[in-house]
């Protein structure tokens, strides 16, 4: 992505990020419903903890940043926050409710959880790319 693309508010990276997260979520749901992978409570706690730390870091950084942000970075931050909140919500749901190993609803929730978690990672990469491309 060139400097002009980033600072002219195009979101190619964000579109790729969302598409990759959706694919990861679908694959995770299919693998869960077929019983190939199983999500353990330890994994759910780790994902929950990572999301809470990301939320705390995002809060601190947003309180320290006092200058204008390009529109592409704002939409990337909004996507990052959506991924963080989705990960926290879905991990709490999956920790609170025990689903059978091959439950369809459990597989959908695991797919959504992994899609949200991968959205955190990919949108963070896009945010770093936007920051690197737009700042001098």
Coordinates of N, CA and C in Angstrom, one line a residue:
X1 N 0.9 -1.2 0.0 CA 0.0 0.0 0.0 C 0.9 1.2 0.0
X2 N 0.6 2.1 -0.9 CA 1.5 3.3 -1.0 C 1.0 4.4 0.0
X3 N 1.9 5.4 0.1 CA 1.6 6.5 1.0 C 0.3 7.2 0.6
X4 N 0.1 7.4 -0.7 CA -1.1 8.2 -1.1 C -2.3 7.4 -0.9
X5 N -2.3 6.0 -1.1 CA -3.4 5.2 -0.8 C -3.9 5.3 0.7
X6 N -2.9 5.3 1.6 CA -3.3 5.3 3.0 C -3.9 6.6 3.4
X7 N -3.2 7.7 3.0 CA -3.6 9.0 3.4 C -4.8 9.6 2.7
X8 N -5.2 8.9 1.6 CA -6.4 9.3 0.9 C -7.6 8.4 1.4
X9 N -7.4 7.8 2.5 CA -8.5 7.1 3.2 C -9.1 5.9 2.5
X10 N -8.3 5.1 1.8 CA -8.7 3.9 1.2 C -8.4 2.8 2.2
X11 N -9.1 1.7 2.2 CA -9.0 0.7 3.2 C -8.8 -0.7 2.7
X12 N -7.8 -0.8 1.7 CA -7.6 -2.2 1.2 C -7.1 -3.1 2.2
X13 N -6.3 -2.7 3.1 CA -5.8 -3.6 4.2 C -6.9 -4.0 5.1
X14 N -7.8 -3.1 5.4 CA -8.9 -3.4 6.3 C -9.9 -4.4 5.6
X15 N -10.1 -4.3 4.4 CA -11.0 -5.2 3.6 C -10.4 -6.6 3.6
X16 N -9.1 -6.7 3.4 CA -8.4 -8.0 3.4 C -8.4 -8.6 4.8
X17 N -8.3 -7.7 5.8 CA -8.3 -8.1 7.2 C -9.6 -8.8 7.6
X18 N -10.7 -8.1 7.2 CA -12.0 -8.6 7.5 C -12.3 -9.9 6.7
X19 N -11.9 -9.9 5.5 CA -12.1 -11.2 4.7 C -11.4 -12.3 5.3
X20 N -10.1 -12.1 5.7 CA -9.3 -13.2 6.3 C -9.9 -13.7 7.6
X21 N -10.5 -12.7 8.4 CA -11.1 -13.1 9.6 C -12.3 -13.9 9.4
X22 N -13.1 -13.6 8.4 CA -14.3 -14.4 8.1 C -14.0 -15.8 7.7
X23 N -12.9 -15.9 6.8 CA -12.5 -17.2 6.4 C -12.0 -18.0 7.6
X24 N -11.2 -17.4 8.4 CA -10.7 -18.1 9.6 C -11.9 -18.6 10.5
X25 N -12.9 -17.7 10.7 CA -14.1 -18.1 11.5 C -14.8 -19.2 10.9
X26 N -15.0 -19.2 9.6 CA -15.8 -20.3 8.9 C -15.0 -21.6 9.0
X27 N -13.7 -21.6 8.8 CA -12.9 -22.8 8.9 C -12.9 -23.3 10.3
X28 N -12.8 -22.4 11.3 CA -12.8 -22.9 12.7 C -14.2 -23.5 13.1
X29 N -15.3 -22.9 12.6 CA -16.6 -23.5 12.9 C -16.7 -24.9 12.2
X30 N -16.3 -25.0 11.0 CA -16.3 -26.4 10.4 C -15.5 -27.4 11.1
X31 N -14.3 -27.0 11.5 CA -13.4 -27.9 12.2 C -13.9 -28.3 13.6
X32 N -14.6 -27.3 14.2 CA -15.2 -27.6 15.5 C -16.4 -28.5 15.4
X33 N -17.3 -28.3 14.4 CA -18.5 -29.1 14.3 C -18.1 -30.6 13.9
X34 N -17.0 -30.7 13.2 CA -16.6 -32.1 12.8 C -15.8 -32.8 13.9
X35 N -15.4 -32.0 14.9 CA -14.7 -32.6 16.0 C -13.2 -32.7 15.8
X36 N -12.7 -32.0 14.8 CA -11.2 -32.0 14.6 C -10.5 -31.2 15.6
X37 N -11.1 -30.0 15.9 CA -10.5 -29.2 17.0 C -11.5 -29.0 18.1
X38 N -11.0 -28.9 19.3 CA -11.8 -28.6 20.5 C -11.2 -27.4 21.2
X39 N -12.1 -26.5 21.6 CA -11.6 -25.3 22.3 C -11.7 -25.6 23.8
X40 N -10.6 -25.5 24.5 CA -10.6 -25.8 26.0 C -10.8 -24.5 26.8
X41 N -11.2 -24.6 28.0 CA -11.3 -23.4 28.8 C -10.0 -22.6 29.0
X42 N -8.8 -23.3 29.0 CA -7.6 -22.6 29.1 C -7.4 -21.7 27.9
X43 N -7.7 -22.2 26.7 CA -7.6 -21.4 25.5 C -8.6 -20.2 25.6
X44 N -9.8 -20.4 26.1 CA -10.7 -19.3 26.2 C -10.2 -18.2 27.2
X45 N -9.6 -18.7 28.3 CA -9.1 -17.7 29.2 C -7.9 -16.9 28.6
X46 N -7.1 -17.6 27.8 CA -6.0 -16.9 27.2 C -6.5 -15.8 26.2
X47 N -7.4 -16.2 25.4 CA -8.0 -15.3 24.4 C -8.7 -14.1 25.1
X48 N -9.4 -14.4 26.2 CA -10.1 -13.4 27.0 C -9.0 -12.4 27.5
X49 N -7.9 -13.0 28.1 CA -6.9 -12.1 28.7 C -6.2 -11.2 27.6
X50 N -5.9 -11.8 26.5 CA -5.3 -11.0 25.4 C -6.2 -9.9 25.0
X51 N -7.5 -10.2 24.8 CA -8.5 -9.1 24.4 C -8.6 -8.0 25.5
X52 N -8.6 -8.4 26.7 CA -8.6 -7.4 27.8 C -7.4 -6.5 27.8
X53 N -6.2 -7.1 27.6 CA -5.0 -6.3 27.5 C -5.0 -5.4 26.3
X54 N -5.4 -5.9 25.2 CA -5.6 -5.1 24.0 C -6.5 -3.9 24.3
X55 N -7.6 -4.1 25.0 CA -8.5 -3.0 25.3 C -7.9 -2.0 26.2
X56 N -7.1 -2.5 27.2 CA -6.5 -1.5 28.1 C -5.4 -0.7 27.3
X57 N -4.6 -1.4 26.5 CA -3.6 -0.7 25.7 C -4.3 0.3 24.7
X58 N -5.4 -0.1 24.1 CA -6.1 0.9 23.2 C -6.6 2.1 24.0
X59 N -7.1 1.9 25.2 CA -7.6 3.0 26.0 C -6.4 3.9 26.3
X60 N -5.3 3.4 26.8 CA -4.2 4.2 27.1 C -3.7 5.0 25.9
X61 N -3.5 4.3 24.8 CA -3.0 5.0 23.6 C -4.0 6.1 23.1
X62 N -5.3 5.8 23.2 CA -6.2 6.8 22.7 C -6.3 8.0 23.6
X63 N -6.0 7.8 24.9 CA -6.0 9.0 25.8 C -4.7 9.8 25.6
X64 N -3.6 9.2 25.1 CA -2.4 9.9 24.9 C -2.3 10.6 23.6
X65 N -3.0 10.1 22.6 CA -3.0 10.6 21.3 C -3.9 11.8 21.1
X66 N -3.3 13.0 20.9 CA -4.1 14.2 21.0 C -4.2 15.0 19.6
X67 N -3.7 14.3 18.5 CA -3.7 15.0 17.3 C -4.6 14.2 16.3
X68 N -4.9 14.8 15.1 CA -5.9 14.2 14.2 C -5.3 12.9 13.7
X69 N -6.3 12.0 13.4 CA -5.9 10.7 12.8 C -6.6 10.6 11.5
X70 N -5.9 10.0 10.5 CA -6.5 9.8 9.2 C -7.8 9.0 9.3
X71 N -8.7 9.2 8.4 CA -10.0 8.4 8.4 C -9.7 6.9 8.3
X72 N -8.7 6.5 7.5 CA -8.5 5.1 7.4 C -8.0 4.5 8.7
X73 N -7.3 5.2 9.5 CA -6.9 4.7 10.8 C -8.0 4.7 11.8
X74 N -9.0 5.6 11.6 CA -10.2 5.6 12.5 C -11.0 4.4 12.2
X75 N -11.2 4.0 11.0 CA -12.0 2.8 10.7 C -11.3 1.6 11.1
X76 N -9.9 1.6 11.0 CA -9.2 0.4 11.5 C -9.3 0.3 13.0
X77 N -9.2 1.4 13.7 CA -9.4 1.4 15.2 C -10.8 0.9 15.5
X78 N -11.8 1.3 14.8 CA -13.2 0.9 15.1 C -13.3 -0.6 14.9
X79 N -12.6 -1.1 13.8 CA -12.6 -2.6 13.6 C -11.8 -3.3 14.7
X80 N -10.7 -2.7 15.1 CA -10.0 -3.3 16.2 C -10.8 -3.4 17.5
X81 N -11.5 -2.3 17.8 CA -12.4 -2.3 19.0 C -13.5 -3.3 18.9
X82 N -14.1 -3.5 17.7 CA -15.1 -4.5 17.4 C -14.6 -5.9 17.7
X83 N -13.4 -6.1 17.2 CA -12.8 -7.4 17.4 C -12.5 -7.7 18.9
X84 N -12.0 -6.7 19.6 CA -11.8 -6.8 21.0 C -13.1 -7.1 21.8
X85 N -14.1 -6.3 21.5 CA -15.3 -6.5 22.3 C -16.0 -7.9 21.9
X86 N -15.9 -8.3 20.6 CA -16.5 -9.5 20.2 C -15.7 -10.7 20.9
X87 N -14.4 -10.6 20.9 CA -13.6 -11.6 21.6 C -14.0 -11.8 23.1
X88 N -14.1 -10.6 23.7 CA -14.4 -10.7 25.2 C -15.8 -11.3 25.4
X89 N -16.7 -10.8 24.6 CA -18.1 -11.3 24.8 C -18.2 -12.8 24.5
X90 N -17.7 -13.2 23.4 CA -17.8 -14.6 23.0 C -17.0 -15.5 23.9
X91 N -15.8 -15.1 24.4 CA -15.1 -16.0 25.3 C -15.8 -16.1 26.6
X92 N -16.5 -15.0 27.1 CA -17.2 -15.1 28.3 C -18.4 -16.1 28.1
X93 N -19.1 -16.0 27.0 CA -20.2 -16.9 26.7 C -19.8 -18.3 26.7
X94 N -18.7 -18.6 26.0 CA -18.2 -19.9 25.9 C -17.6 -20.5 27.2
X95 N -17.1 -19.6 28.1 CA -16.7 -20.0 29.4 C -17.9 -20.3 30.3
X96 N -19.0 -19.5 30.1 CA -20.1 -19.6 31.0 C -21.0 -20.8 30.7
X97 N -21.1 -21.1 29.4 CA -22.1 -22.2 28.9 C -21.2 -23.3 28.4
X98 N -21.5 -24.5 28.8 CA -20.8 -25.7 28.3 C -21.6 -26.3 27.2
X99 N -21.0 -26.3 26.0 CA -21.6 -26.9 24.8 C -21.0 -28.3 24.5
X100 N -21.8 -29.2 24.0 CA -21.2 -30.5 23.6 C -20.1 -30.3 22.5
X101 N -19.2 -31.2 22.4 CA -18.1 -31.1 21.5 C -18.5 -30.8 20.1
X102 N -19.5 -31.4 19.6 CA -19.9 -31.2 18.2 C -21.3 -30.4 18.1
X103 N -21.6 -29.6 19.0 CA -22.8 -28.8 19.0 C -22.7 -27.8 17.9
X104 N -23.8 -27.6 17.1 CA -23.8 -26.6 16.0 C -23.7 -25.2 16.6
X105 N -24.4 -24.9 17.6 CA -24.4 -23.6 18.2 C -23.0 -23.3 18.8
X106 N -22.4 -24.3 19.5 CA -21.1 -24.1 20.0 C -20.0 -23.9 18.9
X107 N -20.2 -24.6 17.8 CA -19.3 -24.4 16.6 C -19.4 -23.0 16.0
X108 N -20.6 -22.5 16.0 CA -20.8 -21.2 15.4 C -20.2 -20.2 16.4
X109 N -20.4 -20.3 17.7 CA -19.8 -19.4 18.6 C -18.2 -19.5 18.6
X110 N -17.7 -20.7 18.4 CA -16.2 -20.8 18.3 C -15.7 -20.1 17.1
X111 N -16.5 -20.3 16.0 CA -16.1 -19.7 14.7 C -16.1 -18.2 14.8
X112 N -17.2 -17.6 15.5 CA -17.2 -16.2 15.7 C -16.1 -15.7 16.6
X113 N -15.8 -16.5 17.7 CA -14.7 -16.1 18.6 C -13.4 -16.0 17.8
X114 N -13.1 -17.1 17.0 CA -11.8 -17.0 16.3 C -11.8 -16.0 15.2
X115 N -13.0 -15.7 14.6 CA -13.0 -14.6 13.7 C -12.7 -13.3 14.4
X116 N -13.3 -13.1 15.5 CA -13.1 -11.8 16.3 C -11.6 -11.7 16.7
X117 N -11.1 -12.8 17.2 CA -9.7 -12.8 17.6 C -8.7 -12.5 16.5
X118 N -9.0 -13.2 15.3 CA -8.1 -12.9 14.2 C -8.3 -11.5 13.7
X119 N -9.5 -10.9 13.9 CA -9.8 -9.5 13.5 C -8.9 -8.6 14.3
X120 N -8.7 -8.9 15.6 CA -7.8 -8.2 16.4 C -6.4 -8.1 15.9
X121 N -5.9 -9.3 15.5 CA -4.5 -9.5 15.0 C -4.4 -8.8 13.7
X122 N -5.3 -9.0 12.8 CA -5.1 -8.4 11.4 C -5.4 -6.9 11.4
X123 N -6.3 -6.5 12.2 CA -6.5 -5.0 12.2 C -5.4 -4.3 12.9
X124 N -4.7 -4.9 13.8 CA -3.5 -4.4 14.4 C -2.4 -4.2 13.4
X125 N -2.3 -5.2 12.6 CA -1.3 -5.2 11.5 C -1.6 -4.0 10.5
X126 N -2.9 -3.9 10.2 CA -3.3 -2.7 9.3 C -3.1 -1.4 10.0
X127 N -3.3 -1.3 11.3 CA -3.1 -0.1 12.0 C -1.6 0.3 12.0
X128 N -0.8 -0.7 12.2 CA 0.7 -0.4 12.1 C 1.1 0.0 10.7
X129 N 0.5 -0.7 9.7 CA 0.8 -0.3 8.3 C 0.3 1.1 8.0
X130 N -0.9 1.5 8.5 CA -1.4 2.8 8.3 C -0.5 3.9 9.0
X131 N -0.1 3.6 10.2 CA 0.7 4.5 10.9 C 2.1 4.7 10.3
X132 N 2.6 3.6 9.8 CA 3.9 3.7 9.2 C 3.8 4.4 7.8
X133 N 2.7 4.2 7.1 CA 2.6 4.8 5.8 C 2.2 6.3 5.8
X134 N 1.5 6.7 6.8 CA 0.9 8.0 6.8 C 1.8 9.0 7.6
X135 N 2.5 8.6 8.6 CA 3.3 9.5 9.4 C 4.7 9.7 8.8
X136 N 5.2 10.9 8.9 CA 6.5 11.2 8.3 C 7.5 11.1 9.5

